[in-house]
Amino acid sequence: MNWFDSWALTLVTFIPIVGMVVMLIIPRKEEYSIKVVALLTTVVTFGVSVAIAARFDYDAGGGLQFDVDKPWIDTISSRYHVGIDGISLPLLLLTTFITVACVIYSWNHFPKPHTPKAFLALILVLETGMVGTFIAQDLILFFVFFEIVLLPMFFMIGVWGGPNRSYASIKFFLFTMFGSAFMLLGFLAIFWQTGTFDIPELSAMAGDGIVGSTQNLIFAGLFLGFAIKVPMFPFHTWLPDAHTEAPTVGSVLLAAVLLKLGTYGFVRIALPVLPDAAIDWAPWLGLLAVIGIIYGALACLAQSDMKRLIAFSSVAHMGFVMLGIATLTDIGINAAVFGMVAHGLITGMLFFLAGSVGERYGTREMSRLGGLLTQTPRLGWILGFLAMASLGLPGLAGFWGEFPAILAAYNPLDALPLETFRSYMVIAAVGTVLAAGYLLWMLQRVAMGKVKPEFEQTDVHDINTAEWIAWSPILLFVLALGVYPDIIFGVTNDAVAQLTATAFGG
Amino acid sequence: MNPRFDFHALAPELILTGVILVVLVVDLFLDEEERWRTSRLASIGLLAALIPVITLAVDGNDRVMFGGAYVVDDYALVMKGFFLVAAWVTLLISFDYIGEGDYYQGEFYFLLLTSTLGMLVIASARDLITLFVALETISLPTFVLAAWRKHDPESNEAGLKYFLIGVLSSAVMLYGMSFVFGFSGSTLLSDISTTVSADGVAPLLLVGIFMTLVGFAFKVSAVPFHFWAPDTYEGAPTPVTAFLSVASKAGGLVAMLTLVYAGFFGRPEAWQPVLWVMAAASMTLGNLVALRQTNMVRLLAYSSIAQGGFMLVPFAVAPDGSGTAATSSFEAVVIYMLIYGAMNLGAFACVIAIARRTGSAELSSYNGLIKSSPALAVTFSLFLFSLAGIPPLAGWFAKFVMFRSVLDAGTTAAVVLGVIAAINSVVAFFYYAGVSRRMILEDPAEEQEPVLVPPALNAAIALTALTTLVVGVYPQLFAKLGEFAAGVG
């Protein structure tokens, strides 16, 4: 199976594009064939990623596997270098998995204007960009994939979004583009200092050849690019607007995968390539992370729109992920990767629910909703289950992202100020209480109580088949990861240990 | 001295000259309804001229003629190839526009080809006189072409304005050249280079260099010598505008490249500050004014001024000496030019196609285009986003090499210019995306018929779109050409 080893990652990245081209050839009237082609494409892509996971050597999760290194742009010494290690693999699977769920969910409710062909084509382009970012091992390749996701998401929000879509889409685009311009300058500066764009090579150097002050400047550039994408506290303002206006599937992909591109960038590039700067910056990263946790939670308590509340909860949850990264320890970074996957599943699923509720009632205003449990019990119970998962109840996936991150802040890397991080730990712990507060409050207002008079006569149907097929695997994973977190920790641990050992000397 | 004639080296120019004469003569003997045949002749002629360019590139030897005044090297060949292809695409987008309007046909193609001939010559010119003659060969036909819609006062104004400014800039340039000649005693760039690099040059020589460059700055419509461009672009027939904004602009830029790198390189203080100011001003002013435009062609006019500014950035930061940084800035200009040519011609082809239905280039007529002509709206958006520099469309690589040359230079002035360029890229995105948003997100004013695009125009759009996509994904294609062309003898 040597053939598979050298082509698998290329296949998983570009099958969606091939599928999109096939789909574009089919005339617009043949809606059913278009949907089938899109579904097949994503299922095959997911299949390839599962095959990759099956052939992945878990004993050597620290090194690159399925490595391909071919010339791409010789003139600027940039190569088509792709490969995955234990950190990329879970995110790759998450991406291909969520995309299938999105296509199935869209099956019968395409948002207005009802144009499945264009909508599905955008999902497939997005998939290529997202998958490519997680497997790229060359800075320029990473940059190109990182940017590919912008246009489809821009159009998804702009064309299929809510009433304020035009503003939200342009805000999303300008914020991200502003950040990535500085990120690109950072990449160029790295090249200018070291003479290579190759990420493994740069990680092995662990910052040798770049003096401390320069590292700090370059880190600032990368920080802007990644922190806007995450988004971290002062750069988060695009997120609630984008989420509120985006169509359901757009919100799901945004929350489940797009935000992870930023945190992944920190783990894959910023920390290992610029370790000295990372140590200097870590207290500030941690500070912004805990501000994000508290700010996100407080903002949630002030929301009246269910979807906007979930959007702000993302700011808080990504704060935990960033806190884990900021500790620069094994435990913290493992927790961060786990947190990325868990947040992807749970919050992605919450956005599905918010979309379905909004579609059934025609509103997401929590003051008008209520009694979901009596009117549509299954929908109500799933919402309850996810609220528990999201607030970090042990036994469900959310717990293993938050708890170890808080634990890691108790004992950060030796070079970091201990007291500072212990105070962060206390603040983050308060954040979990607030999280329980706003999630239960949401649950109470939406699911419990009596159905409001205006909807008493409305015929609201419970979960339909497409929703069941799309959702049940996600719910299953939320439970499975919570009961047996080693599914992910076992994969990531070697890679994370090697990363911290090379970058920070263990 | 008997000039040695290397017929192989001169074959592209000779073939094109032959075709020009044939087009002119054949046009006389054709009936009114047979006139369109001249366009086919012209396009075959351009492709025929491309053959010797390729054989010369395969051969690979540098050929020096006329005592060093005329050089066919890799750089010249890449640019000749670019000019021929750009002119060919311009022909494709002109066929139906010129054929359907009440225009002279044979003369149009005659003038277009003559201007292209000037471009072939300018790519090889290594001597002030040859450069000047080539530049005039490019310009004179375009003065007439700009005024081609002769019953339309706007077109007349376009031609006249362009003519007056063009003549003025030629005068300034010639005056400057006379200074340069006076000090170096030679019109050959290689001799000038020696004089310029020597210690203790007279201030008047610097004035000469400055004025020579200002003359070319008019040609590439760099701020503050740009004011002819928007009116001329709007008034001229749109295919001519496409030609002016791509081929003719590239002609001026090639002349600047040759002059700066082969002639004035040893004395950066004479040209670098001027180019720095022009680059910064062109980017900033071009973009800010483009934000406020309501007419698509005017918007593209200002966008092309701004893009010209981006192309001047690598010049303005090129360090002295012949290190890697100097090569990388040269490469950056060439690569930017090639990519800009593909995406801007494509954008103009789309504007022409869309104007076939609406008859106007007002931005409001673009609202909701996706409803009636989805393919055209998406393709036009591709070109616009490519101009904005969004990967994976070719424009990102152009911007990338530009920024790389800035970092390679590494001086404070370079970094400041780089930051100005970065901010401008974000500003530019606003108006490019604005047009795309009109087409895709807004609702059309009324029910619209689909746009019918004739085959030639379709071919032009497909060709440029394919180039934009393929080069965006695999930039090595053009990067290789840039590398190949780096260094001017």
XYZ file of N, CA and C in Angstrom, chain A residues 28 71-76 140 143-144 147-148 150-151 154-155 158-159 165-167 169-170 173-174 177-178 181 184-185 188-189 192 197, chain B residues 331 374 381 385 388 390-393 396-397 400-401 403-404 407-408 410 425-426 429-430 433 436-437 440-441 473-476 479-480 483:
204
model
N -28.348 22.863 -13.352
C -28.911 23.337 -12.095
C -30.238 22.660 -11.740
N 8.482 19.505 -5.191
C 8.683 20.917 -5.548
C 7.347 21.577 -5.876
N 7.208 22.826 -5.484
C 5.982 23.546 -5.817
C 6.369 24.893 -6.421
N 6.856 25.833 -5.623
C 7.299 27.110 -6.188
C 8.789 27.227 -5.891
N 9.617 26.649 -6.757
C 11.064 26.644 -6.518
C 11.624 28.044 -6.331
N 11.102 28.961 -7.137
C 11.653 30.309 -7.143
C 11.689 30.927 -5.757
N 10.681 30.615 -4.937
C 10.686 31.199 -3.598
C 10.965 30.122 -2.557
N 4.141 28.637 3.278
C 3.380 29.271 2.198
C 2.170 28.432 1.820
N -0.356 29.063 4.343
C -0.983 30.367 4.117
C -2.052 30.282 3.032
N -1.721 29.605 1.932
C -2.673 29.530 0.822
C -3.942 28.802 1.256
N -6.096 30.810 3.560
C -6.853 31.867 2.899
C -7.979 31.322 2.031
N -7.824 30.080 1.544
C -8.852 29.533 0.652
C -10.211 29.515 1.343
N -11.533 31.634 3.165
C -12.161 32.952 3.323
C -13.295 33.174 2.336
N -13.005 32.986 1.039
C -13.998 33.335 0.024
C -15.285 32.528 0.170
N -17.192 33.791 3.114
C -17.696 35.140 2.811
C -19.005 35.061 2.037
N -19.005 34.221 0.998
C -20.209 34.112 0.180
C -21.316 33.375 0.921
N -22.715 35.907 3.111
C -23.260 37.035 2.346
C -24.495 36.677 1.542
N -24.555 35.466 1.003
C -25.678 35.118 0.125
C -26.809 34.459 0.909
N -26.680 40.342 6.679
C -25.597 39.490 6.169
C -24.492 40.271 5.495
N -24.875 41.346 4.811
C -23.878 42.065 4.045
C -22.787 42.623 4.964
N -23.240 43.252 6.059
C -22.304 43.817 7.028
C -21.453 42.732 7.659
N -20.704 39.718 6.614
C -19.753 38.999 5.756
C -18.516 39.847 5.493
N -18.718 41.145 5.263
C -17.553 41.969 4.945
C -16.692 42.159 6.196
N -14.595 39.115 6.607
C -13.507 39.045 5.632
C -12.391 40.035 5.971
N -12.774 41.270 6.273
C -11.742 42.294 6.505
C -10.919 41.971 7.748
N -8.619 39.091 6.863
C -7.602 39.444 5.888
C -6.545 40.354 6.508
N -6.999 41.255 7.368
C -6.065 42.123 8.065
C -5.053 41.279 8.840
N -2.585 39.286 6.536
C -1.534 40.088 5.902
C -0.308 40.140 6.816
N 1.425 36.762 6.985
C 2.289 36.507 5.829
C 3.621 37.245 5.978
N 3.544 38.485 6.464
C 4.793 39.214 6.699
C 5.657 38.463 7.701
N 7.320 35.579 5.964
C 8.441 36.051 5.133
C 9.642 36.386 5.993
N 9.358 36.985 7.157
C 10.467 37.333 8.042
C 11.166 36.073 8.539
N 13.325 34.957 5.815
C 14.441 35.860 5.644
C 15.541 35.558 6.664
N 10.992 27.590 4.412
C 9.582 27.686 4.781
C 9.092 26.376 5.386
N 12.847 40.408 -10.601
C 11.902 39.312 -10.819
C 10.497 39.717 -10.405
N -25.053 33.566 -14.068
C -24.219 33.138 -12.936
C -22.749 32.938 -13.303
N -16.013 37.911 -10.598
C -15.598 37.965 -9.195
C -14.209 37.360 -9.016
N -11.240 39.336 -7.236
C -10.562 38.852 -6.031
C -9.089 38.581 -6.314
N -7.423 41.711 -6.005
C -7.283 42.052 -4.587
C -6.195 41.213 -3.917
N -6.268 37.647 -3.302
C -6.735 36.578 -2.424
C -6.308 35.223 -2.993
N -5.580 34.395 -2.231
C -5.275 33.055 -2.726
C -6.576 32.252 -2.842
N -6.676 31.260 -3.684
C -5.641 30.720 -4.553
C -5.672 31.325 -5.951
N -5.961 32.606 -6.080
C -5.987 33.222 -7.400
C -4.653 33.921 -7.628
N -2.408 36.718 -5.652
C -1.701 36.590 -4.365
C -0.210 36.461 -4.590
N 0.160 35.753 -5.646
C 1.589 35.528 -5.848
C 2.281 36.815 -6.286
N 2.778 38.638 -3.294
C 3.774 37.938 -2.493
C 5.191 38.297 -2.923
N 5.483 38.220 -4.226
C 6.847 38.525 -4.665
C 7.169 39.987 -4.413
N 6.064 41.785 -1.809
C 6.441 41.881 -0.403
C 7.797 41.231 -0.148
N 8.077 40.160 -0.886
C 9.352 39.488 -0.670
C 10.506 40.432 -1.020
N 11.121 42.771 1.820
C 11.848 42.207 2.958
C 13.278 41.888 2.591
N 13.508 41.506 1.324
C 14.874 41.232 0.888
C 15.732 42.487 0.999
N 15.103 45.099 3.012
C 15.291 45.194 4.455
C 15.622 46.563 5.012
N -3.476 47.052 0.295
C -4.107 45.821 -0.170
C -5.457 45.622 0.498
N -5.525 45.992 1.788
C -6.797 45.824 2.485
C -7.823 46.828 1.960
N -9.215 45.777 -1.315
C -10.185 44.694 -1.213
C -11.611 45.231 -1.112
N -11.759 46.376 -0.428
C -13.072 46.967 -0.224
C -13.815 47.196 -1.530
N -14.286 43.836 -3.674
C -15.347 43.015 -3.088
C -16.690 43.713 -3.228
N -18.146 42.770 -6.470
C -18.577 41.376 -6.406
C -19.854 41.251 -5.577
N -19.919 42.040 -4.506
C -21.105 41.990 -3.664
C -22.341 42.455 -4.430
N -23.429 39.598 -6.653
C -23.848 38.329 -6.066
C -24.874 38.509 -4.953
N -24.711 39.564 -4.152
C -25.585 39.671 -2.993
C -26.788 40.584 -3.206
N -2.613 28.487 -8.319
C -2.377 27.223 -7.627
C -0.937 26.759 -7.819
N -0.401 27.016 -9.004
C 0.966 26.585 -9.294
C 1.772 27.776 -9.805
N 2.136 28.692 -8.919
C 2.781 29.947 -9.341
C 4.133 29.733 -10.017
N 4.695 28.535 -9.831
C 6.010 28.280 -10.406
C 6.030 28.581 -11.911
N 6.643 32.154 -12.074
C 7.852 32.434 -11.305
C 9.080 32.036 -12.121
N 8.922 30.923 -12.841
C 10.000 30.440 -13.697
C 10.327 31.492 -14.763
N 12.171 34.292 -13.214
C 13.546 33.909 -12.927
C 14.377 33.923 -14.208
